[in-house]
Coordinates of C-alpha atoms in Angstrom, one line a residue:
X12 CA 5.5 -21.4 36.2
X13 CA 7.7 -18.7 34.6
X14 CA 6.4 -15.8 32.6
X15 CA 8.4 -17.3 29.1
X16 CA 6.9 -20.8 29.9
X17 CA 3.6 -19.9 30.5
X18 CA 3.0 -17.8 27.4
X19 CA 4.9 -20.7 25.7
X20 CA 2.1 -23.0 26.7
X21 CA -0.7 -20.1 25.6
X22 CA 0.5 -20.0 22.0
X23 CA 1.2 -24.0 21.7
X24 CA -2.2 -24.2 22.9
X25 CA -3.8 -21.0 20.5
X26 CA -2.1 -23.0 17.9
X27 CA -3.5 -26.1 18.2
X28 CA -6.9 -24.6 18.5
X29 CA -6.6 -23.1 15.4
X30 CA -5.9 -26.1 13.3
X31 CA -8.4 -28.1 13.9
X32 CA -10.7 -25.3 12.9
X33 CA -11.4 -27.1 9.3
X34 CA -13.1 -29.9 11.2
X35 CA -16.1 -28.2 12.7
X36 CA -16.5 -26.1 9.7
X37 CA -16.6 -29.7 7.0
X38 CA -18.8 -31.6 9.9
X39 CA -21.1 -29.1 9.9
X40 CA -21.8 -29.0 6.2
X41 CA -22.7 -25.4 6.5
X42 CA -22.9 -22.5 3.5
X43 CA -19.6 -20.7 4.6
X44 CA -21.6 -17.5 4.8
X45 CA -23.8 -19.4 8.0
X46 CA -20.7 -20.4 9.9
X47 CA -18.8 -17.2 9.9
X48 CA -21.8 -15.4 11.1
X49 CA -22.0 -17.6 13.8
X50 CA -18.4 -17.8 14.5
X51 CA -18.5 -14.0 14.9
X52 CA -22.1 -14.3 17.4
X53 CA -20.5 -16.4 19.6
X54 CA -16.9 -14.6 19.4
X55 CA -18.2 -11.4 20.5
X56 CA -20.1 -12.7 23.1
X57 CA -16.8 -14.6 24.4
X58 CA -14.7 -11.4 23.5
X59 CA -17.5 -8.9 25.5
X60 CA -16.8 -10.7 28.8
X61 CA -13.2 -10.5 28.3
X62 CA -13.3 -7.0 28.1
X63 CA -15.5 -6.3 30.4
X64 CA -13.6 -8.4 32.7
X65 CA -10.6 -6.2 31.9
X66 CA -12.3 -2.6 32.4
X67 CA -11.9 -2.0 28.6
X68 CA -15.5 -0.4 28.0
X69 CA -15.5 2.4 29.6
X70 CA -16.6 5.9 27.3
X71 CA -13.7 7.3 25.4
X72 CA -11.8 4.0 24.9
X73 CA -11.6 4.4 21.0
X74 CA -12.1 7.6 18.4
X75 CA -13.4 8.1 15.4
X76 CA -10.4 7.1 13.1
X77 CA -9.9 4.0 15.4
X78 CA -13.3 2.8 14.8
X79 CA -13.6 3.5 11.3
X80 CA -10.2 1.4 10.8
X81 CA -11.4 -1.4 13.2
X82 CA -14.3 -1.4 11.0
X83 CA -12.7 -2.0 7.9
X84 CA -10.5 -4.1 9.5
X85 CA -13.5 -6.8 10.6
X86 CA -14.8 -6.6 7.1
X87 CA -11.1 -8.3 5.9
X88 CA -11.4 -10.3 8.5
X89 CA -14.6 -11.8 8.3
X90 CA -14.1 -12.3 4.2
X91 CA -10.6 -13.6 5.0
X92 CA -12.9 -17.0 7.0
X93 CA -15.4 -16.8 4.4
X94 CA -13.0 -17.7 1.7
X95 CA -10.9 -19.5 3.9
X96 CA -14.1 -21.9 4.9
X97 CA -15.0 -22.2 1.3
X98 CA -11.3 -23.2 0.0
X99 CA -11.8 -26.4 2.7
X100 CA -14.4 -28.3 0.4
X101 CA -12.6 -27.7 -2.5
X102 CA -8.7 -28.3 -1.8
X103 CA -8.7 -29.9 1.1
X104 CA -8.1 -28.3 4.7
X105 CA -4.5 -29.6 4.4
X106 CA -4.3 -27.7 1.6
X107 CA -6.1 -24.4 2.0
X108 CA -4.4 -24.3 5.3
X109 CA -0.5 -24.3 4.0
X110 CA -1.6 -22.1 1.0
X111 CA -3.5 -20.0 3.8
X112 CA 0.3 -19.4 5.0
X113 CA 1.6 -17.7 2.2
X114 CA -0.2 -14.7 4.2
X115 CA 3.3 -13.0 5.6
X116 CA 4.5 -13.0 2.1
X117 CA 1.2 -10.8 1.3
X118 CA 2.1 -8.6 4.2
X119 CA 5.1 -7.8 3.0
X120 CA 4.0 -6.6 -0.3
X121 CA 1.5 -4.9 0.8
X122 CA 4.1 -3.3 3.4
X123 CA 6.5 -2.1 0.1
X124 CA 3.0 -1.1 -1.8
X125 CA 1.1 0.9 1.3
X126 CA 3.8 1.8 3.8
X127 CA 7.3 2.2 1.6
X128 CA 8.8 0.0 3.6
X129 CA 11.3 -1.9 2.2
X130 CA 11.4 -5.1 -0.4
X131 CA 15.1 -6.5 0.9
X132 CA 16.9 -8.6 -1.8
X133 CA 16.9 -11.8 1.0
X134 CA 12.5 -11.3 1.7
X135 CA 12.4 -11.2 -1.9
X136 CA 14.7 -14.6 -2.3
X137 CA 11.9 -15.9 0.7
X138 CA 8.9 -14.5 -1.4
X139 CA 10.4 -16.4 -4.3
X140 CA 10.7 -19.9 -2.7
X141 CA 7.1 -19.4 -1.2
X142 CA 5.9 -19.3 -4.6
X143 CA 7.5 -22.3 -6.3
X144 CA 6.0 -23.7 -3.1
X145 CA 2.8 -22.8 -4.6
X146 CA 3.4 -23.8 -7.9
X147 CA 4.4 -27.4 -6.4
X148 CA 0.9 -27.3 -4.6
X149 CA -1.1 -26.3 -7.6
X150 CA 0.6 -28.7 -10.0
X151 CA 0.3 -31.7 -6.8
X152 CA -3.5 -32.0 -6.4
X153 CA -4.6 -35.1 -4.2
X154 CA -6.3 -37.7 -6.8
X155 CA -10.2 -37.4 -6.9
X156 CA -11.9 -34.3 -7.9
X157 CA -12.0 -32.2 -10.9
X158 CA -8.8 -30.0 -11.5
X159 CA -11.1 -26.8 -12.0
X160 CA -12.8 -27.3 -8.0
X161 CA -8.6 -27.9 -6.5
X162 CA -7.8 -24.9 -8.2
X163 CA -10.8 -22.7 -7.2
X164 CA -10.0 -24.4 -3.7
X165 CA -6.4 -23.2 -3.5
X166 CA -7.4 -19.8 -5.0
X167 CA -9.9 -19.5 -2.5
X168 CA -7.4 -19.3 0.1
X169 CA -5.2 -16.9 -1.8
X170 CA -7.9 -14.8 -1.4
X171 CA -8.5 -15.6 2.6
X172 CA -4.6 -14.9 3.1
X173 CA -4.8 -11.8 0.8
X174 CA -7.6 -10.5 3.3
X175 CA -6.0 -11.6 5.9
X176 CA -2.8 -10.0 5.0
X177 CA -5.3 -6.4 4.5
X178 CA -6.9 -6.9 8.3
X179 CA -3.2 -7.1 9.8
X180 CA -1.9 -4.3 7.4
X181 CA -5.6 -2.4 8.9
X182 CA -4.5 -3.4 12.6
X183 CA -0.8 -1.4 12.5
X184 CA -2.7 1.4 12.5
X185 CA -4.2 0.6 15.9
X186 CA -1.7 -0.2 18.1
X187 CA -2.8 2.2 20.8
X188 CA -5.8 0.4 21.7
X189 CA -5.8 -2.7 23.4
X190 CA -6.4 -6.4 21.1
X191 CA -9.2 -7.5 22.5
X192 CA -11.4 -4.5 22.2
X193 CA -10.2 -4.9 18.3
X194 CA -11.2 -8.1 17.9
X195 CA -14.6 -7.5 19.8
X196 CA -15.3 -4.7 17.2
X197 CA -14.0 -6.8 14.2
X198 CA -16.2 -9.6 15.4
X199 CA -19.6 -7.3 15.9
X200 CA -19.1 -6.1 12.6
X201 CA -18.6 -9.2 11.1
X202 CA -21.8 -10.6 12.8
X203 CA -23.4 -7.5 11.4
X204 CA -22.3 -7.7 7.9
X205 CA -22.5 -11.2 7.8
X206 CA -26.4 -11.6 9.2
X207 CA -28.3 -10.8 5.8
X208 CA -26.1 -14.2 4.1
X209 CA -26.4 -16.3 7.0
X210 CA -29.7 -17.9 6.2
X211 CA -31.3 -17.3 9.9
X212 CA -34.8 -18.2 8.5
X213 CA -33.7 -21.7 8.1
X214 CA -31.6 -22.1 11.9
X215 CA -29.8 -25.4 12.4
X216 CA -31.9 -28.0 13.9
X217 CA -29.7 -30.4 15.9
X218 CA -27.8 -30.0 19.4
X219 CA -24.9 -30.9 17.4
X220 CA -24.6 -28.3 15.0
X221 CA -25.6 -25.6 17.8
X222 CA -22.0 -27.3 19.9
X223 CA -20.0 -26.8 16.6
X224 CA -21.3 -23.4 16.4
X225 CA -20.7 -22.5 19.6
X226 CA -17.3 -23.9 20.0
X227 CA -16.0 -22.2 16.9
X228 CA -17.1 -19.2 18.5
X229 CA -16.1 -19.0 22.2
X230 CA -13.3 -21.6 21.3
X231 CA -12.3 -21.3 18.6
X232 CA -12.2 -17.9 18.6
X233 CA -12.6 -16.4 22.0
X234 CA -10.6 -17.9 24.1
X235 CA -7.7 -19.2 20.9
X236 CA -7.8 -15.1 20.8
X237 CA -7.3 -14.4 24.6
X238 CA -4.4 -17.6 24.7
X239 CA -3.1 -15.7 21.4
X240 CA -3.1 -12.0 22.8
X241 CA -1.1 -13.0 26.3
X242 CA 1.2 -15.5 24.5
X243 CA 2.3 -12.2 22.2
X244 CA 3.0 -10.0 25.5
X245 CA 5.0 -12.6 27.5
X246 CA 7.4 -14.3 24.9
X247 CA 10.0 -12.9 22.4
X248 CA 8.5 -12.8 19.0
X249 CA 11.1 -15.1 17.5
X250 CA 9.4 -17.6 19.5
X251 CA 5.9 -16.3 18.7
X252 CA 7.1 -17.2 15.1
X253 CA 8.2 -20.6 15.8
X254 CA 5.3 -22.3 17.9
X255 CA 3.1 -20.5 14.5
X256 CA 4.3 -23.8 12.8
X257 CA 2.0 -25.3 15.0
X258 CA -1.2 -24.3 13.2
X259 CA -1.0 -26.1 10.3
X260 CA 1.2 -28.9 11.1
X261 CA -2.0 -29.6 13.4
X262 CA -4.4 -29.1 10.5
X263 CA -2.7 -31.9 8.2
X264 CA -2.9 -34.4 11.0
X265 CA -6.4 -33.2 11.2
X266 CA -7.2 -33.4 8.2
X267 CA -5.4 -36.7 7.4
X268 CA -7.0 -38.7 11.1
X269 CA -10.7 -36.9 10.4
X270 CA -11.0 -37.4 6.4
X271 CA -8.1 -39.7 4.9
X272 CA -6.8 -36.6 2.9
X273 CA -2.6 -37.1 2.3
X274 CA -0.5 -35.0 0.7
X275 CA 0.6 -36.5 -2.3
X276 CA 4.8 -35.6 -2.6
X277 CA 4.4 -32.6 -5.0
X278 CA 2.2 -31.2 -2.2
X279 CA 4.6 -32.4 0.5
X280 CA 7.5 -30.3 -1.2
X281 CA 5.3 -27.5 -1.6
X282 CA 4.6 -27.3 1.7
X283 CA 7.7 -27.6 3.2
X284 CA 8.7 -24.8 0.4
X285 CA 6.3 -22.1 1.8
X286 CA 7.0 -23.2 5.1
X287 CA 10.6 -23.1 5.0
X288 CA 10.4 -19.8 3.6
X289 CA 7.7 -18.3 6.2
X290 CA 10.8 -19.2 9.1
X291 CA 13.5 -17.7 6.7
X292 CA 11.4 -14.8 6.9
X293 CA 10.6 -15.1 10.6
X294 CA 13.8 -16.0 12.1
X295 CA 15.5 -13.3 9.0
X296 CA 17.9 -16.2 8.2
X297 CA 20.1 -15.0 5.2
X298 CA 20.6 -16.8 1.8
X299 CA 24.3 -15.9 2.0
X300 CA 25.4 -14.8 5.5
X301 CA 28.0 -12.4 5.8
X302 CA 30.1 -13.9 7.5
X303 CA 30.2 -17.0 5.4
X304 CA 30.4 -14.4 2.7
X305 CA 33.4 -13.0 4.4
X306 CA 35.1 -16.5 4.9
X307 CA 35.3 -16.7 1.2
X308 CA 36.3 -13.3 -0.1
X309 CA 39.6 -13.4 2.8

């Protein structure tokens, strides 16, 4: 199998992991706090063979600065699933999961705000078609449920991306050290900070709940994470971009087969809206190419 092809497979495959995240997380009827901590346990234990396994312990792998910014950057993280969980039983995991995607467009503010990098007028055209996607999502709730819980629901996962958006923006300033050594530290820390809210006095009791648990965390995470990290270094990132549509197209039909939840049409549109402009962004397609622009002026 060639190189291209076979990280191809590795990101279709990290993709589809990751959307049907929402459905161990809803089975398991766990306080969010509980499942992240154990999402994190699990992770790092997946994520310390892996490095091991790749001779990236050894003494004088990371300094000061690194640390203290992988750190910070597992605290994001582990807040960005926290809310991310919680937004499920509110809004849906359709839902949380396409407003979970406005993320890039948070990047990219945060990139203008943090880095002076700059706001073009076509990202901002983009940024602006994301949010009427959001406004279409807000306004579009699914019948059932009060309209204060869908909108703490969708807010909740404006916070997750938000964080999310803050532990990518944290990770730039790594990019000497390897991925998976990040993501070990992001995930120790996150067990750490996550342990006093995770309710281990009161431990799940059945086998099921332990599987969940434990698939969220070596599967979920671990190896998504390792299929993730060598799809990135073997295929272009255009491509990395386009097999990303993958995660939540998976988590609708996810959520849709495992619960019954549909998109009603306002929440269709809105969808298509954020992700429409999430590839616009991607791919830099231009709202008036300059050729075509050309074309007309001659």
């Amino acid at each position: 199998m060639k190189t291209k092809t076979r990280g191809a497979v590795q990101m279709i495959l990290a993709m589809t992991i990751s959307g049907t995240v929402g459905w161990p997380v809803i089975v398991l009827g766990q306080p969010p706090a509980t499942v992240v901590f154990w999402r994190c346990a699990f992770g790092a234990l997946a994520m310390l063979a892996t490095c091991a396994a790749l001779g990236q312990l050894k003494s004088g792998a990371i300094n000061r600065r690194q640390l203290a910014f992988a750190v910070l950057g597992g605290l994001a993280l582990v807040l960005n699933w926290t809310l991310l969980f919680a937004a499920y039983a509110h809004a849906s995991i359709a839902v949380a999961t396409v407003t979970y995607h406005v993320q890039p467009f948070m990047l990219v503010a945060l990139g203008a705000l943090l880095f002076g990098e700059k706001l073009t007028a076509n990202r901002l055209g983009w940024l602006l078609l994301a949010f009427a996607g959001m406004v279409l999502i807000v306004t579009g709730r699914q019948s059932g449920g009060g309209d204060g819980d869908y909108l703490l629901g969708v807010a909740l996962a404006l916070g997750a991306a938000l964080m999310y958006a803050l532990a990518a923006a944290i990770v730039k300033q790594l990019a000497a050290l390897p991925p998976q050594l990040i993501v070990l530290i992001q995930l120790t820390v996150g067990a750490v900070a996550m342990a006093p809210f995770a309710g281990l006095a009161h431990l799940p009791a059945e086998p099921l709940d332990w599987l969940l648990l434990a698939t969220l965390g070596l599967v979920h995470t671990g190896v998504m994470s390792t299929l993730l990290y060598g799809a990135i270094q073997k295929i272009p990132t255009a491509l990395v971009g386009a097999l990303s549509f993958i995660y939540p197209a998976v988590a609708i039909v996810v959520d849709w087969a495992a619960f019954g939840h549909r998109l009603s049409l306002l929440q269709l549109l809105g969808t298509l809206a954020i992700l429409g402009a999430a590839a616009g962004m991607n791919f830099g397609w231009r709202w008036a190419p300059a050729a075509h622009r050309a074309g007309k002026i001659g």
